[in-house]
């Protein structure tokens, strides 16, 4: 004989990641480190932006470079003589707090001012996964199409800074960079929006200033 | 494809609870999916179906309950259920129902919670 029972589970599937994200944040703060998480699509310019920040500031920076497979981004950043850990997600479409926790364990935290996390190229899945950073910056290039911001509302609503990159190519690809700025501000009235062309040296100072403003607030 | 890791998390929670209650079979699973979680319930259902083969939840009916988004509006102090403008998006824009502002903090609606399961177990368990 058997019986039927209704059993309460009440298990939040997102909690495990959230707890690890808070652990990461505490670990960073215990070491006096500010942490920035860069999200954006494949080819938006995240790695180049990380390289430019390393080369144009005096902060002691460590980098966690996320890729689905391979160590391409980690290899590029290594050439700038900073500690870098490549994080492979394998089949997954986002970094999670667990992977970031392992990455932090491999960085010399007692000798860093800032940790930059470069997420995998994706405007969708990273929304669900806090990593433990202080600031989230989403990078979107005009070459992705000027409807990209309005098509992916939540990542723009949940980021602190929006970088509209490759504005020098806007005319060539028929994109309206100002429309992307307006879309971001409409979706997230509190967000800071910066137009940039890293190739032309436009916008980098503003991006660094936005990071410093958050560091000092 | 983060439905895969979500599905695995759901299955682990169900099987752990089932085992702790000496279940021989899981008949029903109810999962609350926040309207703002970046998850498509249809894809989640599909991948769950694949992953539960050859487990005691293989024949379980999996029910999804949608959890609405709750917000606090920074412009008018409204606190409660948001308007979700999703006419152009599966993933909706979150608006204040009182003043139409997008300047809001999300209080609820992003989580995925395994709420309860219905199991079969021996009488003496």
mmCIF file of C-alpha atoms in Angstrom, chain A:
data_model
loop_
_atom_site.group_PDB
_atom_site.id
_atom_site.type_symbol
_atom_site.label_atom_id
_atom_site.label_comp_id
_atom_site.label_asym_id
_atom_site.label_seq_id
_atom_site.Cartn_x
_atom_site.Cartn_y
_atom_site.Cartn_z
ATOM 1 C CA UNK A 1 0.000 0.000 0.000
ATOM 2 C CA UNK A 2 1.024 3.544 -0.497
ATOM 3 C CA UNK A 3 -0.168 7.014 0.294
ATOM 4 C CA UNK A 4 -0.179 10.308 -1.567
ATOM 5 C CA UNK A 5 1.435 13.275 0.151
ATOM 6 C CA UNK A 6 1.683 16.941 -0.741
ATOM 7 C CA UNK A 7 5.102 18.166 0.354
ATOM 8 C CA UNK A 8 6.203 21.775 0.507
ATOM 9 C CA UNK A 9 9.586 22.363 -1.160
ATOM 10 C CA UNK A 10 9.866 26.193 -1.208
ATOM 11 C CA UNK A 11 13.275 26.089 -2.794
ATOM 12 C CA UNK A 12 14.332 29.188 -4.720
ATOM 13 C CA UNK A 13 16.502 28.038 -7.610
ATOM 14 C CA UNK A 14 18.107 31.494 -7.876
ATOM 15 C CA UNK A 15 19.166 31.578 -4.217
ATOM 16 C CA UNK A 16 22.284 29.446 -4.583
ATOM 17 C CA UNK A 17 23.739 31.908 -7.091
ATOM 18 C CA UNK A 18 22.676 34.953 -5.055
ATOM 19 C CA UNK A 19 24.365 33.610 -1.918
ATOM 20 C CA UNK A 20 27.599 32.977 -3.809
ATOM 21 C CA UNK A 21 27.391 36.460 -5.364
ATOM 22 C CA UNK A 22 27.181 38.017 -1.887
ATOM 23 C CA UNK A 23 30.135 35.886 -0.807
ATOM 24 C CA UNK A 24 32.133 37.166 -3.791
ATOM 25 C CA UNK A 25 31.217 40.759 -2.936
ATOM 26 C CA UNK A 26 32.327 40.329 0.692
ATOM 27 C CA UNK A 27 35.598 38.766 -0.408
ATOM 28 C CA UNK A 28 36.255 41.708 -2.737
ATOM 29 C CA UNK A 29 35.321 44.280 -0.084
ATOM 30 C CA UNK A 30 37.470 42.570 2.555
ATOM 31 C CA UNK A 31 40.371 43.240 0.207
ATOM 32 C CA UNK A 32 39.293 46.823 -0.571
ATOM 33 C CA UNK A 33 38.652 45.951 -4.211
ATOM 34 C CA UNK A 34 36.129 47.599 -6.536
ATOM 35 C CA UNK A 35 34.549 45.234 -9.059
ATOM 36 C CA UNK A 36 33.090 46.057 -12.476
ATOM 37 C CA UNK A 37 31.143 43.561 -14.583
ATOM 38 C CA UNK A 38 31.072 44.162 -18.354
ATOM 39 C CA UNK A 39 28.229 42.596 -20.292
ATOM 40 C CA UNK A 40 27.392 42.893 -23.979
ATOM 41 C CA UNK A 41 26.994 40.977 -27.199
ATOM 42 C CA UNK A 42 29.706 39.176 -29.119
ATOM 43 C CA UNK A 43 31.815 41.786 -30.897
ATOM 44 C CA UNK A 44 30.454 44.798 -29.023
ATOM 45 C CA UNK A 45 33.964 45.757 -27.893
ATOM 46 C CA UNK A 46 34.134 44.492 -24.302
ATOM 47 C CA UNK A 47 37.673 43.093 -24.510
ATOM 48 C CA UNK A 48 39.028 46.204 -26.238
ATOM 49 C CA UNK A 49 37.422 48.358 -23.548
ATOM 50 C CA UNK A 50 39.043 46.267 -20.805
ATOM 51 C CA UNK A 51 42.425 46.603 -22.553
ATOM 52 C CA UNK A 52 42.005 50.401 -22.846
ATOM 53 C CA UNK A 53 41.076 50.765 -19.173
ATOM 54 C CA UNK A 54 44.147 48.753 -18.156
ATOM 55 C CA UNK A 55 46.429 50.849 -20.400
ATOM 56 C CA UNK A 56 44.963 54.220 -19.450
ATOM 57 C CA UNK A 57 44.647 54.053 -15.666
ATOM 58 C CA UNK A 58 47.040 53.491 -12.789
ATOM 59 C CA UNK A 59 44.831 51.031 -10.922
ATOM 60 C CA UNK A 60 46.178 47.595 -10.123
ATOM 61 C CA UNK A 61 43.646 45.590 -12.086
ATOM 62 C CA UNK A 62 42.950 41.873 -12.191
ATOM 63 C CA UNK A 63 40.672 40.428 -14.852
ATOM 64 C CA UNK A 64 38.287 37.496 -15.027
ATOM 65 C CA UNK A 65 37.738 36.881 -18.738
ATOM 66 C CA UNK A 66 34.685 34.800 -19.563
ATOM 67 C CA UNK A 67 34.418 32.751 -22.738
ATOM 68 C CA UNK A 68 32.225 29.844 -23.751
ATOM 69 C CA UNK A 69 35.279 27.894 -24.803
ATOM 70 C CA UNK A 70 38.915 28.829 -25.356
ATOM 71 C CA UNK A 71 41.119 31.431 -23.747
ATOM 72 C CA UNK A 72 41.140 34.009 -26.552
ATOM 73 C CA UNK A 73 40.101 36.990 -24.441
ATOM 74 C CA UNK A 74 42.309 35.978 -21.509
ATOM 75 C CA UNK A 75 45.236 35.669 -23.960
ATOM 76 C CA UNK A 76 44.649 39.200 -25.280
ATOM 77 C CA UNK A 77 44.480 40.699 -21.795
ATOM 78 C CA UNK A 78 47.558 38.807 -20.584
ATOM 79 C CA UNK A 79 49.648 40.858 -23.023
ATOM 80 C CA UNK A 80 48.871 43.947 -20.923
ATOM 81 C CA UNK A 81 50.807 42.476 -17.992
ATOM 82 C CA UNK A 82 47.954 42.182 -15.540
ATOM 83 C CA UNK A 83 46.824 39.049 -13.702
ATOM 84 C CA UNK A 84 44.054 37.403 -15.675
ATOM 85 C CA UNK A 85 42.027 34.233 -15.217
ATOM 86 C CA UNK A 86 40.085 32.794 -18.151
ATOM 87 C CA UNK A 87 36.693 31.412 -17.162
ATOM 88 C CA UNK A 88 35.195 28.846 -19.533
ATOM 89 C CA UNK A 89 31.470 28.317 -19.213
ATOM 90 C CA UNK A 90 31.458 25.273 -21.491
ATOM 91 C CA UNK A 91 27.893 24.919 -22.678
ATOM 92 C CA UNK A 92 26.451 27.776 -20.677
ATOM 93 C CA UNK A 93 25.543 31.229 -21.946
ATOM 94 C CA UNK A 94 26.579 33.330 -18.938
ATOM 95 C CA UNK A 95 29.050 33.556 -16.085
ATOM 96 C CA UNK A 96 27.672 32.656 -12.682
ATOM 97 C CA UNK A 97 28.775 33.520 -9.158
ATOM 98 C CA UNK A 98 30.228 30.035 -8.638
ATOM 99 C CA UNK A 99 32.625 30.373 -11.592
ATOM 100 C CA UNK A 100 33.535 33.912 -10.538
ATOM 101 C CA UNK A 101 34.270 32.660 -7.006
ATOM 102 C CA UNK A 102 36.768 30.151 -8.408
ATOM 103 C CA UNK A 103 38.288 32.872 -10.568
ATOM 104 C CA UNK A 104 38.726 35.222 -7.603
ATOM 105 C CA UNK A 105 40.596 32.464 -5.761
ATOM 106 C CA UNK A 106 43.191 32.516 -8.553
ATOM 107 C CA UNK A 107 43.746 36.291 -8.540
ATOM 108 C CA UNK A 108 46.247 38.016 -6.186
ATOM 109 C CA UNK A 109 43.510 39.924 -4.335
ATOM 110 C CA UNK A 110 45.853 41.450 -1.748
ATOM 111 C CA UNK A 111 47.648 43.260 -4.558
ATOM 112 C CA UNK A 112 44.691 44.646 -6.530
ATOM 113 C CA UNK A 113 42.531 47.805 -6.505
ATOM 114 C CA UNK A 114 40.010 46.635 -9.085
ATOM 115 C CA UNK A 115 38.674 43.423 -10.550
ATOM 116 C CA UNK A 116 37.091 43.573 -13.994
ATOM 117 C CA UNK A 117 34.788 40.721 -14.979
ATOM 118 C CA UNK A 118 34.234 40.323 -18.712
ATOM 119 C CA UNK A 119 31.077 38.290 -19.149
ATOM 120 C CA UNK A 120 30.481 36.045 -22.186
ATOM 121 C CA UNK A 121 28.893 37.755 -25.210
ATOM 122 C CA UNK A 122 25.182 37.746 -24.453
ATOM 123 C CA UNK A 123 22.552 40.424 -23.739
ATOM 124 C CA UNK A 124 19.990 38.027 -22.277
ATOM 125 C CA UNK A 125 21.092 35.296 -19.874
ATOM 126 C CA UNK A 126 23.540 37.301 -17.686
ATOM 127 C CA UNK A 127 20.520 39.252 -16.375
ATOM 128 C CA UNK A 128 19.550 36.337 -14.137
ATOM 129 C CA UNK A 129 22.984 35.863 -12.569
ATOM 130 C CA UNK A 130 24.436 38.340 -10.087
ATOM 131 C CA UNK A 131 28.194 37.926 -9.819
ATOM 132 C CA UNK A 132 29.035 40.108 -6.819
ATOM 133 C CA UNK A 133 30.199 43.221 -8.670
ATOM 134 C CA UNK A 134 29.663 46.831 -7.566
ATOM 135 C CA UNK A 135 28.947 48.189 -11.041
ATOM 136 C CA UNK A 136 27.518 46.637 -14.186
ATOM 137 C CA UNK A 137 28.357 48.239 -17.533
ATOM 138 C CA UNK A 138 26.616 47.063 -20.709
ATOM 139 C CA UNK A 139 28.486 47.633 -23.972
ATOM 140 C CA UNK A 140 26.466 47.777 -27.195
ATOM 141 C CA UNK A 141 27.875 48.704 -30.605
ATOM 142 C CA UNK A 142 26.012 50.587 -33.330
ATOM 143 C CA UNK A 143 26.939 47.753 -35.718
ATOM 144 C CA UNK A 144 24.525 45.465 -33.866
ATOM 145 C CA UNK A 145 21.681 47.647 -35.186
ATOM 146 C CA UNK A 146 20.148 50.708 -33.567
ATOM 147 C CA UNK A 147 17.146 48.678 -32.383
ATOM 148 C CA UNK A 148 19.344 46.500 -30.151
ATOM 149 C CA UNK A 149 18.698 48.513 -26.985
ATOM 150 C CA UNK A 150 14.890 48.465 -27.242
ATOM 151 C CA UNK A 151 15.012 44.742 -28.156
ATOM 152 C CA UNK A 152 16.803 43.787 -24.944
ATOM 153 C CA UNK A 153 15.140 45.919 -22.259
ATOM 154 C CA UNK A 154 16.031 44.079 -19.071
ATOM 155 C CA UNK A 155 19.817 44.102 -19.405
ATOM 156 C CA UNK A 156 19.618 47.871 -19.960
ATOM 157 C CA UNK A 157 17.240 48.321 -17.025
ATOM 158 C CA UNK A 158 19.544 46.380 -14.713
ATOM 159 C CA UNK A 159 22.868 47.970 -15.716
ATOM 160 C CA UNK A 160 24.372 51.097 -14.178
ATOM 161 C CA UNK A 161 26.181 52.415 -17.264
ATOM 162 C CA UNK A 162 25.474 51.952 -20.983
ATOM 163 C CA UNK A 163 28.316 52.331 -23.483
ATOM 164 C CA UNK A 164 27.172 52.880 -27.092
ATOM 165 C CA UNK A 165 30.351 51.826 -28.907
ATOM 166 C CA UNK A 166 31.757 52.126 -32.461
ATOM 167 C CA UNK A 167 29.872 55.386 -33.086
ATOM 168 C CA UNK A 168 32.398 56.160 -35.857
ATOM 169 C CA UNK A 169 30.750 53.370 -37.879
ATOM 170 C CA UNK A 170 27.159 54.556 -37.409
ATOM 171 C CA UNK A 171 26.800 56.160 -40.851
ATOM 172 C CA UNK A 172 28.459 53.198 -42.577
ATOM 173 C CA UNK A 173 25.954 50.746 -41.113
ATOM 174 C CA UNK A 174 22.954 53.093 -41.240
ATOM 175 C CA UNK A 175 22.515 53.252 -37.464
ATOM 176 C CA UNK A 176 21.348 56.188 -35.353
ATOM 177 C CA UNK A 177 23.504 56.273 -32.209
ATOM 178 C CA UNK A 178 21.335 58.993 -30.638
ATOM 179 C CA UNK A 179 18.278 56.734 -30.936
ATOM 180 C CA UNK A 180 20.169 54.108 -28.913
ATOM 181 C CA UNK A 181 20.992 56.735 -26.265
ATOM 182 C CA UNK A 182 17.304 57.771 -26.062
ATOM 183 C CA UNK A 183 16.133 54.138 -25.890
ATOM 184 C CA UNK A 184 18.517 53.415 -22.995
ATOM 185 C CA UNK A 185 17.436 56.548 -21.100
ATOM 186 C CA UNK A 186 13.781 55.730 -21.667
ATOM 187 C CA UNK A 187 14.221 52.175 -20.393
ATOM 188 C CA UNK A 188 16.329 53.214 -17.422
ATOM 189 C CA UNK A 189 16.006 56.868 -16.399
ATOM 190 C CA UNK A 190 18.845 56.506 -13.864
ATOM 191 C CA UNK A 191 21.402 55.040 -16.253
ATOM 192 C CA UNK A 192 24.488 56.894 -17.428
ATOM 193 C CA UNK A 193 24.877 56.620 -21.219
ATOM 194 C CA UNK A 194 28.233 57.204 -22.933
ATOM 195 C CA UNK A 195 28.894 57.247 -26.677
ATOM 196 C CA UNK A 196 32.298 55.870 -27.589
ATOM 197 C CA UNK A 197 34.611 54.848 -30.366
ATOM 198 C CA UNK A 198 37.552 53.113 -28.753
ATOM 199 C CA UNK A 199 39.325 53.013 -32.118
ATOM 200 C CA UNK A 200 39.081 56.821 -32.378
ATOM 201 C CA UNK A 201 39.761 57.413 -28.683
ATOM 202 C CA UNK A 202 36.261 58.795 -28.074
ATOM 203 C CA UNK A 203 34.448 58.236 -24.773
ATOM 204 C CA UNK A 204 37.123 56.329 -22.860
ATOM 205 C CA UNK A 205 37.746 59.177 -20.386
ATOM 206 C CA UNK A 206 34.014 59.359 -19.658
ATOM 207 C CA UNK A 207 33.818 55.612 -19.066
ATOM 208 C CA UNK A 208 36.761 55.733 -16.662
ATOM 209 C CA UNK A 209 35.181 58.754 -14.918
ATOM 210 C CA UNK A 210 31.909 56.814 -14.518
ATOM 211 C CA UNK A 211 33.782 53.923 -12.898
ATOM 212 C CA UNK A 212 35.650 56.321 -10.583
ATOM 213 C CA UNK A 213 32.430 58.095 -9.625
ATOM 214 C CA UNK A 214 30.948 54.743 -8.581
ATOM 215 C CA UNK A 215 34.165 53.810 -6.741
ATOM 216 C CA UNK A 216 33.999 56.993 -4.707
ATOM 217 C CA UNK A 217 30.284 56.967 -3.959
#
